[in-house]
Coordinates of C-alpha atoms and ligand atoms in Angstrom, one line a residue:
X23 CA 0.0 0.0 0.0
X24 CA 1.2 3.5 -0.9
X25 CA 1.8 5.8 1.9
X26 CA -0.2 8.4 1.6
X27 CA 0.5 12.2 3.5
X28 CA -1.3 13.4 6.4
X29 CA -4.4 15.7 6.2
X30 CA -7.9 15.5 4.5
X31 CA -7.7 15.3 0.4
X32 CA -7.8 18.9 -1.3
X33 CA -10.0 18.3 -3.9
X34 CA -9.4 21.1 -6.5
X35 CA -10.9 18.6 -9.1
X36 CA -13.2 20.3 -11.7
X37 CA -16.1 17.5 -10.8
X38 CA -16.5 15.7 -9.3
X39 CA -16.3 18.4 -6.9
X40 CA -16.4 18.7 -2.9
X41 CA -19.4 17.8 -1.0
X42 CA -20.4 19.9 1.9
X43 CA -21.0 17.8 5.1
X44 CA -24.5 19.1 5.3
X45 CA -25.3 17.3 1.8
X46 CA -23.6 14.4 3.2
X47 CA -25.2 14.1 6.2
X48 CA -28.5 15.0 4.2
X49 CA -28.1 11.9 1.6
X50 CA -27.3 9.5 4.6
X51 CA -31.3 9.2 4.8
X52 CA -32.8 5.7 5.9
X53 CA -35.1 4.4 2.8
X54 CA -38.4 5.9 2.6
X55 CA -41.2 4.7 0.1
X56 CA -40.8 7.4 -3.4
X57 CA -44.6 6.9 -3.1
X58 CA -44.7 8.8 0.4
X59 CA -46.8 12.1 0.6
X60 CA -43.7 13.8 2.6
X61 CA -41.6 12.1 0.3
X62 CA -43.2 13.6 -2.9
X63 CA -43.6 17.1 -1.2
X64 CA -40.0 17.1 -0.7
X65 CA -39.0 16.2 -4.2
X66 CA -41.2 19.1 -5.8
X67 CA -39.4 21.6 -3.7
X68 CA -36.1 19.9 -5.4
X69 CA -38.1 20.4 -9.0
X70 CA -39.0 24.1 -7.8
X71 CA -34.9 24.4 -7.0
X72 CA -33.4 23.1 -9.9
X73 CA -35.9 25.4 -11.9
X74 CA -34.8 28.6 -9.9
X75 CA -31.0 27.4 -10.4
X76 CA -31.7 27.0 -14.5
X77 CA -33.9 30.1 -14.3
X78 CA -37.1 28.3 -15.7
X79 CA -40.7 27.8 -15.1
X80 CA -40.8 25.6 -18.6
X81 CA -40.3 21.4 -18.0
X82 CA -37.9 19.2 -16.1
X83 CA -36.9 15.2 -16.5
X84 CA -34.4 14.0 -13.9
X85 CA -32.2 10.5 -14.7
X86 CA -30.6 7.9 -12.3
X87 CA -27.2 8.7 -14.4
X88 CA -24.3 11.0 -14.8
X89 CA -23.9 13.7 -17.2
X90 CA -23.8 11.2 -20.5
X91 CA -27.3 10.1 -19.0
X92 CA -28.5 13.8 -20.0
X93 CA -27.1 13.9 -22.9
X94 CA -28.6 10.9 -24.7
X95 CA -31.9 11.7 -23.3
X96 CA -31.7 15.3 -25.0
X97 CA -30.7 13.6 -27.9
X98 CA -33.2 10.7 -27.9
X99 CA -36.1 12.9 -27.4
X100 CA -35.6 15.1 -29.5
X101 CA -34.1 13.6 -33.0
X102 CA -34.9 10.8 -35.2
X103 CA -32.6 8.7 -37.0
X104 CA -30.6 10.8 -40.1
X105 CA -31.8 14.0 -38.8
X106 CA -28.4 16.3 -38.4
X107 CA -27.5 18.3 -36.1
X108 CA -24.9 20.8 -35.4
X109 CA -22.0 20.9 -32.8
X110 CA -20.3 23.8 -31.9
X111 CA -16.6 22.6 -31.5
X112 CA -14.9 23.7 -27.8
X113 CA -13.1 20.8 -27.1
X114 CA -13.5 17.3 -25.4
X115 CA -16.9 17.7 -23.9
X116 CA -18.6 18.9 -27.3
X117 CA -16.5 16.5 -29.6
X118 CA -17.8 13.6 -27.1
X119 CA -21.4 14.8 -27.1
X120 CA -20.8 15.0 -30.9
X121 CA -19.6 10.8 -31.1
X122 CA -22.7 10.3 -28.8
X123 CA -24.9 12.1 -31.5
X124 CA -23.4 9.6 -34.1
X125 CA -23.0 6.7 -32.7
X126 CA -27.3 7.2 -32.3
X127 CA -27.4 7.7 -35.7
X128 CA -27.3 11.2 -36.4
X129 CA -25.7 13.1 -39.1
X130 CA -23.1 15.6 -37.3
X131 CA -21.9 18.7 -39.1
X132 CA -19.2 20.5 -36.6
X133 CA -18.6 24.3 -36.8
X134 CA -14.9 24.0 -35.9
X135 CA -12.8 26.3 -33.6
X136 CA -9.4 26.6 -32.2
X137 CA -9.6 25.4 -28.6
X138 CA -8.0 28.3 -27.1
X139 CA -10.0 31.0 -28.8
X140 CA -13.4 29.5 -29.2
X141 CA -15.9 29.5 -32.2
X142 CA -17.1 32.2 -33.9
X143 CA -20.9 32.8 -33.6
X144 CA -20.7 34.5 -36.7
X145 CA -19.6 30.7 -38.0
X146 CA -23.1 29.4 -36.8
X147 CA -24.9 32.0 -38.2
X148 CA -23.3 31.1 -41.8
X149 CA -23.7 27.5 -41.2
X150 CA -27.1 27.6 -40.2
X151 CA -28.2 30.5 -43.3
X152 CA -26.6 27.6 -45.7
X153 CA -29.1 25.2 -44.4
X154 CA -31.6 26.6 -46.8
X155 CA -33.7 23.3 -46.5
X156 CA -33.3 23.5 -42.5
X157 CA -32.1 19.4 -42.7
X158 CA -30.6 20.7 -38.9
X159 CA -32.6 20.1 -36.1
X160 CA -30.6 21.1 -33.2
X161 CA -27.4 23.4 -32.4
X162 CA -25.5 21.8 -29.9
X163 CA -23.4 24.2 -27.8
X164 CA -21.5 23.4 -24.4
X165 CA -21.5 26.3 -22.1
X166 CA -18.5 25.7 -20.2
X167 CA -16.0 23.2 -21.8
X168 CA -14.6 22.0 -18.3
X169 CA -11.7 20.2 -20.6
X170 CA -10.5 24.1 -21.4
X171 CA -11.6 26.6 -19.2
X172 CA -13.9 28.4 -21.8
X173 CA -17.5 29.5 -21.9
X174 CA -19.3 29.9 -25.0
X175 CA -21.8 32.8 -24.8
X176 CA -25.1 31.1 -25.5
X177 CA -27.1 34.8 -26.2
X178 CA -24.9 35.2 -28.8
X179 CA -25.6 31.6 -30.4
X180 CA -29.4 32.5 -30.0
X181 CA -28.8 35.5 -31.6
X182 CA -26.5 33.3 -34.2
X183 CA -29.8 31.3 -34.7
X184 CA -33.0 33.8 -34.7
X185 CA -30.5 36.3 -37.6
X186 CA -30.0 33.4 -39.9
X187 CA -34.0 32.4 -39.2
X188 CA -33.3 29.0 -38.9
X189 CA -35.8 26.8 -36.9
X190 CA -33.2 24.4 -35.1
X191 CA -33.4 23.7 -31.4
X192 CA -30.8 24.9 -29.3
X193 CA -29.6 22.6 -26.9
X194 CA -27.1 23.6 -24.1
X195 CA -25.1 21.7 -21.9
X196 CA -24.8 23.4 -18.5
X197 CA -22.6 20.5 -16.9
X198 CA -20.1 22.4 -15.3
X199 CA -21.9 26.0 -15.6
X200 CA -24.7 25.4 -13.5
X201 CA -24.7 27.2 -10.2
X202 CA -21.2 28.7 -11.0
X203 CA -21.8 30.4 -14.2
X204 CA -24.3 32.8 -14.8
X205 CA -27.1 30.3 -17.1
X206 CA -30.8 32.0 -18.2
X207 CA -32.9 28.9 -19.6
X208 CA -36.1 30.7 -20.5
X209 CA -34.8 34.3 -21.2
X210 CA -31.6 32.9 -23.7
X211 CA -34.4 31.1 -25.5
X212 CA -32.4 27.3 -25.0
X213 CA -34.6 24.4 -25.7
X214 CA -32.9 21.9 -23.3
X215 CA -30.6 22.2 -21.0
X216 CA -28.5 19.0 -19.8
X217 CA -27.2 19.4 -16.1
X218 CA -25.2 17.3 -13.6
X219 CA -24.9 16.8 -9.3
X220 CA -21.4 16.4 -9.0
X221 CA -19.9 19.7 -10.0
X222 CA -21.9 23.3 -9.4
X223 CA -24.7 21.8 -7.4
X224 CA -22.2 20.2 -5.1
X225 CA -23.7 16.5 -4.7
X226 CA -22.2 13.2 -5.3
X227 CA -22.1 12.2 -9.1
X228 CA -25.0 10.4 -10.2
X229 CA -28.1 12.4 -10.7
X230 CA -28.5 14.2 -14.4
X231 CA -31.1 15.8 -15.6
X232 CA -32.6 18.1 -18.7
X233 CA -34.6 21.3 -18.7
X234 CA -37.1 21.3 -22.0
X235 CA -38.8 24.0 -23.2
X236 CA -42.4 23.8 -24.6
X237 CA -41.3 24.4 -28.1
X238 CA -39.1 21.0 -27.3
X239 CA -41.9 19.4 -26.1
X240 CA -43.6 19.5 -29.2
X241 CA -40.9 18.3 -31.6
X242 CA -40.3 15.5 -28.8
X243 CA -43.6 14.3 -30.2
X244 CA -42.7 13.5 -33.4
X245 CA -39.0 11.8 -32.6
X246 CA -38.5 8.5 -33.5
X247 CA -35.1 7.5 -32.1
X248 CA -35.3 4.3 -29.7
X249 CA -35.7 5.4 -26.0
X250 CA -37.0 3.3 -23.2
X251 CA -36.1 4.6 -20.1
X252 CA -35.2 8.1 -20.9
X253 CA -38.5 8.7 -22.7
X254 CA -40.2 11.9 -21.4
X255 CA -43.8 10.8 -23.0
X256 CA -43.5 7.5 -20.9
X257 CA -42.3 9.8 -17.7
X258 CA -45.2 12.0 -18.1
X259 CA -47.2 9.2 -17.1
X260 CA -45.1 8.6 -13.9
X261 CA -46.0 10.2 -10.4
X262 CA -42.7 12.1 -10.2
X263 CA -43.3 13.0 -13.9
X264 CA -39.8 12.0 -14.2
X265 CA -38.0 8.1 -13.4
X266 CA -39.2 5.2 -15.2
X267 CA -38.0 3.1 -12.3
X268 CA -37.1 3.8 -8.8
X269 CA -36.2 7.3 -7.7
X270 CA -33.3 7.2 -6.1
X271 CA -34.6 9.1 -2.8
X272 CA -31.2 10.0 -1.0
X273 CA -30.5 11.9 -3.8
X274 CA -33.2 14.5 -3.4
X275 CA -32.1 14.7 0.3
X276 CA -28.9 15.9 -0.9
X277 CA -30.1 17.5 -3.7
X278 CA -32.8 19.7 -1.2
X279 CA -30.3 20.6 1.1
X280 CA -27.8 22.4 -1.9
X281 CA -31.0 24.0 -3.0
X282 CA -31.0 25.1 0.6
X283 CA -27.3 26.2 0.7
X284 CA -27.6 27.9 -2.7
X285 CA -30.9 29.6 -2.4
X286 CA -31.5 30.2 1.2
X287 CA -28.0 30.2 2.7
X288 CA -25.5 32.0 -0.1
X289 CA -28.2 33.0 -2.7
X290 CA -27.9 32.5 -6.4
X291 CA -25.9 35.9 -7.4
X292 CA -23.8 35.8 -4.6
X293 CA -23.1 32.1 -5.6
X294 CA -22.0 33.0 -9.1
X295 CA -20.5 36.0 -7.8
X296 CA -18.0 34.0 -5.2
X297 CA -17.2 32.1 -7.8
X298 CA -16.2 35.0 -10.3
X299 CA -13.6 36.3 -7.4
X300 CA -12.3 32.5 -7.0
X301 CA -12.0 32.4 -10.9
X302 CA -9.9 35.9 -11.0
X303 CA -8.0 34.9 -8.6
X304 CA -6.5 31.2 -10.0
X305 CA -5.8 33.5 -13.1
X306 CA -4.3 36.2 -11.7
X307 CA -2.0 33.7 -10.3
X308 CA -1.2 32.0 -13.6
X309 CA -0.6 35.3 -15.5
X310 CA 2.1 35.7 -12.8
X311 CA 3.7 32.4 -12.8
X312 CA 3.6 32.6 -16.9
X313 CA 6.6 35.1 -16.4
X314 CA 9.9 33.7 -17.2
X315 CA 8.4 31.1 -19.8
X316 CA 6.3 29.6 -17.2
X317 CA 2.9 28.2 -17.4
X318 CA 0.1 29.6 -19.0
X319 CA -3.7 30.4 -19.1
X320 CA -4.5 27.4 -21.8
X321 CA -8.2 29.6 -22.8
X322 CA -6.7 33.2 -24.5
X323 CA -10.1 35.2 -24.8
X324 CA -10.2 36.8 -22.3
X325 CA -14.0 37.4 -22.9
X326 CA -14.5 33.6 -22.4
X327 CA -12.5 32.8 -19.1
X328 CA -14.2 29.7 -17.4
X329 CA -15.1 30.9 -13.5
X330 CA -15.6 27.5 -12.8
X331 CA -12.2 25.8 -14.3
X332 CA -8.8 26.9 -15.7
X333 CA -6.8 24.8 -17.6
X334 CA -3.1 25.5 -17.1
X335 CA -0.7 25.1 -20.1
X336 CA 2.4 23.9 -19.1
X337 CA 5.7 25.2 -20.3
X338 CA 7.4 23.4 -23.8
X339 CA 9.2 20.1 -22.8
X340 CA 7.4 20.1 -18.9
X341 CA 4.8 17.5 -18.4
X342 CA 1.5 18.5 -16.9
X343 CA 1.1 14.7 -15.2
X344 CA 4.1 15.6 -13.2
X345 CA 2.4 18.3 -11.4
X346 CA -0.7 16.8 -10.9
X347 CA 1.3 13.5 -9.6
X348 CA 3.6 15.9 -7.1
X349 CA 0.6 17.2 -5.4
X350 CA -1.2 14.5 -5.1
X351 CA 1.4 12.1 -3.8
X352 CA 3.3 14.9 -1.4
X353 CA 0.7 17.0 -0.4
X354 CA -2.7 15.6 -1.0
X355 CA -4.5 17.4 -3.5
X356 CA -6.1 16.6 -6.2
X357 CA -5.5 18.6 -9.6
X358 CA -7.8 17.6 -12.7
X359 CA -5.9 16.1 -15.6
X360 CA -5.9 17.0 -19.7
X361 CA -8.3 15.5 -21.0
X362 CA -8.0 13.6 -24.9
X363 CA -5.5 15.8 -26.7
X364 CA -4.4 17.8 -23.5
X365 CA -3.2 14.7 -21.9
X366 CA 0.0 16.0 -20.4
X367 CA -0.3 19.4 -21.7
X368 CA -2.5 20.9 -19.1
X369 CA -3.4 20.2 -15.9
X370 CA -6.9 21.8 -14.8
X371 CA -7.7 23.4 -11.4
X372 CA -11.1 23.5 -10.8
X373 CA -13.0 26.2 -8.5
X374 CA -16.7 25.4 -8.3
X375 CA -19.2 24.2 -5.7
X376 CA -18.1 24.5 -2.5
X377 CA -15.3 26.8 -2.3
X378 CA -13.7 29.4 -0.4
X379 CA -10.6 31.6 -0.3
X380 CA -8.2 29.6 1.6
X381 CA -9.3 26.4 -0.6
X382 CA -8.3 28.1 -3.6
X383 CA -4.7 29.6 -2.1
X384 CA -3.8 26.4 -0.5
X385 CA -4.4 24.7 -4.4
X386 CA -2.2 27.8 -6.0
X387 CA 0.4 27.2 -3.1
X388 CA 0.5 23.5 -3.5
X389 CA 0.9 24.1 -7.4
X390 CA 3.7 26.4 -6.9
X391 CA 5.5 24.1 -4.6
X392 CA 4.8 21.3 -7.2
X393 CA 6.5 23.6 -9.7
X394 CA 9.1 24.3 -7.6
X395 CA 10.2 20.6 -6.6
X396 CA 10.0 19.6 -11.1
X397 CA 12.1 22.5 -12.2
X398 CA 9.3 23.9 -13.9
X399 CA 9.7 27.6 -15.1
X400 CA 7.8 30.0 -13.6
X401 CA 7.9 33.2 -11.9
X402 CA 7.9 32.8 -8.3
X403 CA 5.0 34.5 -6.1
X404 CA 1.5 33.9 -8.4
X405 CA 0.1 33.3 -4.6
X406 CA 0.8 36.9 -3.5
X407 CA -0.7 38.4 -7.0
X408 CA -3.7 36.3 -6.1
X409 CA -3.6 37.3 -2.6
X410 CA -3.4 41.0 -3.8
X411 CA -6.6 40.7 -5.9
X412 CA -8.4 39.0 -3.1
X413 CA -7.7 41.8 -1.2
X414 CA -8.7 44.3 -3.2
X415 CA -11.8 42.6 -4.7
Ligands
PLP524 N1 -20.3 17.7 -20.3 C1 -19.4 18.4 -19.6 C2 -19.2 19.9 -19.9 C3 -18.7 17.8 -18.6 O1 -17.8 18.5 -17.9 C4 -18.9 16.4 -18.3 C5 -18.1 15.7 -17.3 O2 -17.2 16.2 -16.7 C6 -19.8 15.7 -19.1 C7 -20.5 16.4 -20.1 C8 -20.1 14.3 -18.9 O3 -20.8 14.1 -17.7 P1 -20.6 12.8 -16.8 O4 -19.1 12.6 -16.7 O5 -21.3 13.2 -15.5 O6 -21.3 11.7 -17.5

């Protein structure tokens, strides 16, 4: 067995993310019947939650199932076999969404973009005004890609899709946006919305579910791709209006005591705003180290910085794996990895859920120290610049 240091794991993990003990202590709830009148009342405040959180009053289907669980339902509801659909390229999240789409059966078209810039709306507008025959069905666009530390603005792909007149759905997935990144379901005119537990809404990974608008609804009627148990007709029918088979009833424990947290407790602004002034902070820290050919923001529009990951591009020749192994095995914290083509280019630090100030400086310090003991590059003191914007902030 390894030896592993003293202290509790510091998860700076961009989801699954940390739990709060509250949530834990919540979830650790004896069985009760899903049928139970308390039971029921409970799990509509959760529905009523989740609605304020994706700022909707339009329709909500939950799944026993991570993230992917989401996104096949969206898919499976919505589309029929050979219908296309088009996929805003950001990096691993949409290019995996995008393999989901075809390995359904779906025709894909991509609007490409360089992962450290980020597509151009202007690129879906075009796409979309050369699809005189409107053959696409659905936009596909992930708000945060948690693989690069960049937000796609999805006003400006609604606004992308209404100027070239096209009819497609827009779907968004809010994965790790939700409750960390400002996200307007009903006013941003998004047709369904795939969300997650494990990373803004601070619960153990496991729970997915889509917000659908009405104008969703309706095409959802005429979709013929195979669905069973993700089928929102069939789910209608249910008592929750949601689960085909058992709800899994700790969840909504958890899940009404983060609606607790973020609504009551914090509230939902001051939740997006905390983690704006984490954000800043973890880059103000790499803009410093990235002196003296150190490591860099990977995401370079500024306009698009991620407060809910950065992605840290490591110097030519340095491997990100190194860093991420360093703190783990010395120190105890956990740094999120590159994912597909990043693999060893970037390491990720992730600053969503629940997260405070010294959290994020002991992460930064721990990375420093990390850099420190591999020879990486760097200039010294990205701690005290994000000290010095704490301060100020
Ligand atoms: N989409 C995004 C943006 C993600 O970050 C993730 C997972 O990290 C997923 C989709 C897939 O979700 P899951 O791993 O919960 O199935």
């Amino acid at each position: 067995m390894t030896k592993k240091p003293r202290g509790r794991l510091f998860f700076a993990n961009p989801g699954p993310t940390n739990i709060p003990d509250s949530i834990l202590h919540a979830q650790a709830h004896h069985a009760v019947d899903f049928m139970d009148a308390d039971f029921i009342a409970l799990y509509n405040r959760c529905v009523d939650g989740v609605k304020r959180v994706l700022r909707t009053e339009q329709h909500l289907f939950f799944y026993t199932g991570s993230g992917h669980a989401a996104w096949e339902a969206s898919l499976v509801n919505l589309l029929s076999q050979g219908d296309k659909i088009l996929i805003i390229e950001t990096g691993n999240f949409s290019e995996s969404w995008g393999r989901m789409a075809a390995a359904l059966g779906i025709e894909v078209q991509t609007v490409s973009a360089d992962w450290r810039v980020g597509a151009d709306p202007a690129a879906v507008q075009a796409a979309l005004a050369a699809d005189t025959g409107h053959t696409i069905k659905a936009v596909c666009a992930v708000h945060n890609e948690t693989a690069t530390g960049m937000t796609l603005s999805l006003p400006a792909i609604r606004a992308a899709i209404d100027a070239a007149g096209h009819p497609a759905l827009l779907l968004a997935d809010t994965i790790s946006s939700l409750g960390s990144i400002d996200f307007r379901f009903d006013e941003w005119g998004i047709d369904c919305a795939v969300g997650g537990s494990q990373k803004g809404l601070m619960l153990p990974t496991g729970l997915s579910f889509t917000g659908v608008s009405n104008k969703a609804m309706e095409v959802h009627k005429s979709s013929k791709l195979p669905k069973a148990y993700f089928n929102w007709t069939a789910m209608l029918t249910r008592p929750h209006k949601s689960f085909i088979g058992t709800v899994p009833t700790s969840f909504f424990y958890g899940l009404q005591e983060a609606m607790r947290l973020i609504h009551d407790v914090e509230g939902l602004d001051d939740v997006l705003r905390r983690h704006h002034r984490l954000a800043e902070a973890v880059r103000r820290c790499v803009q410093h180290w990235s002196g003296n050919n150190g490591p860099q923001l990977y995401c370079t529009n500024a306009a698009r910085y991620s407060d809910s990951v950065t992605a840290v591009l490591m110097p030519e020749g340095f491997n990100a794996e190194e860093i991420r192994k360093t703190a783990l095995s010395k120190f105890n914290v956990s740094l999120g990895g590159g994912l597909s083509r990043l693999n060893g280019q970037v390491f990720r630090i992730g600053h969503l859920g629940d997260l405070n100030e010294p959290m994020i400086l002991g992460t930064l310090a721990v990375v420093e120290l990390a850099m420190q003991i591999n020879g990486v590059p760097h200039t010294a003191g990205g701690v005290n610049a994000a000290i010095s914007y704490l301060a100020a902030a």
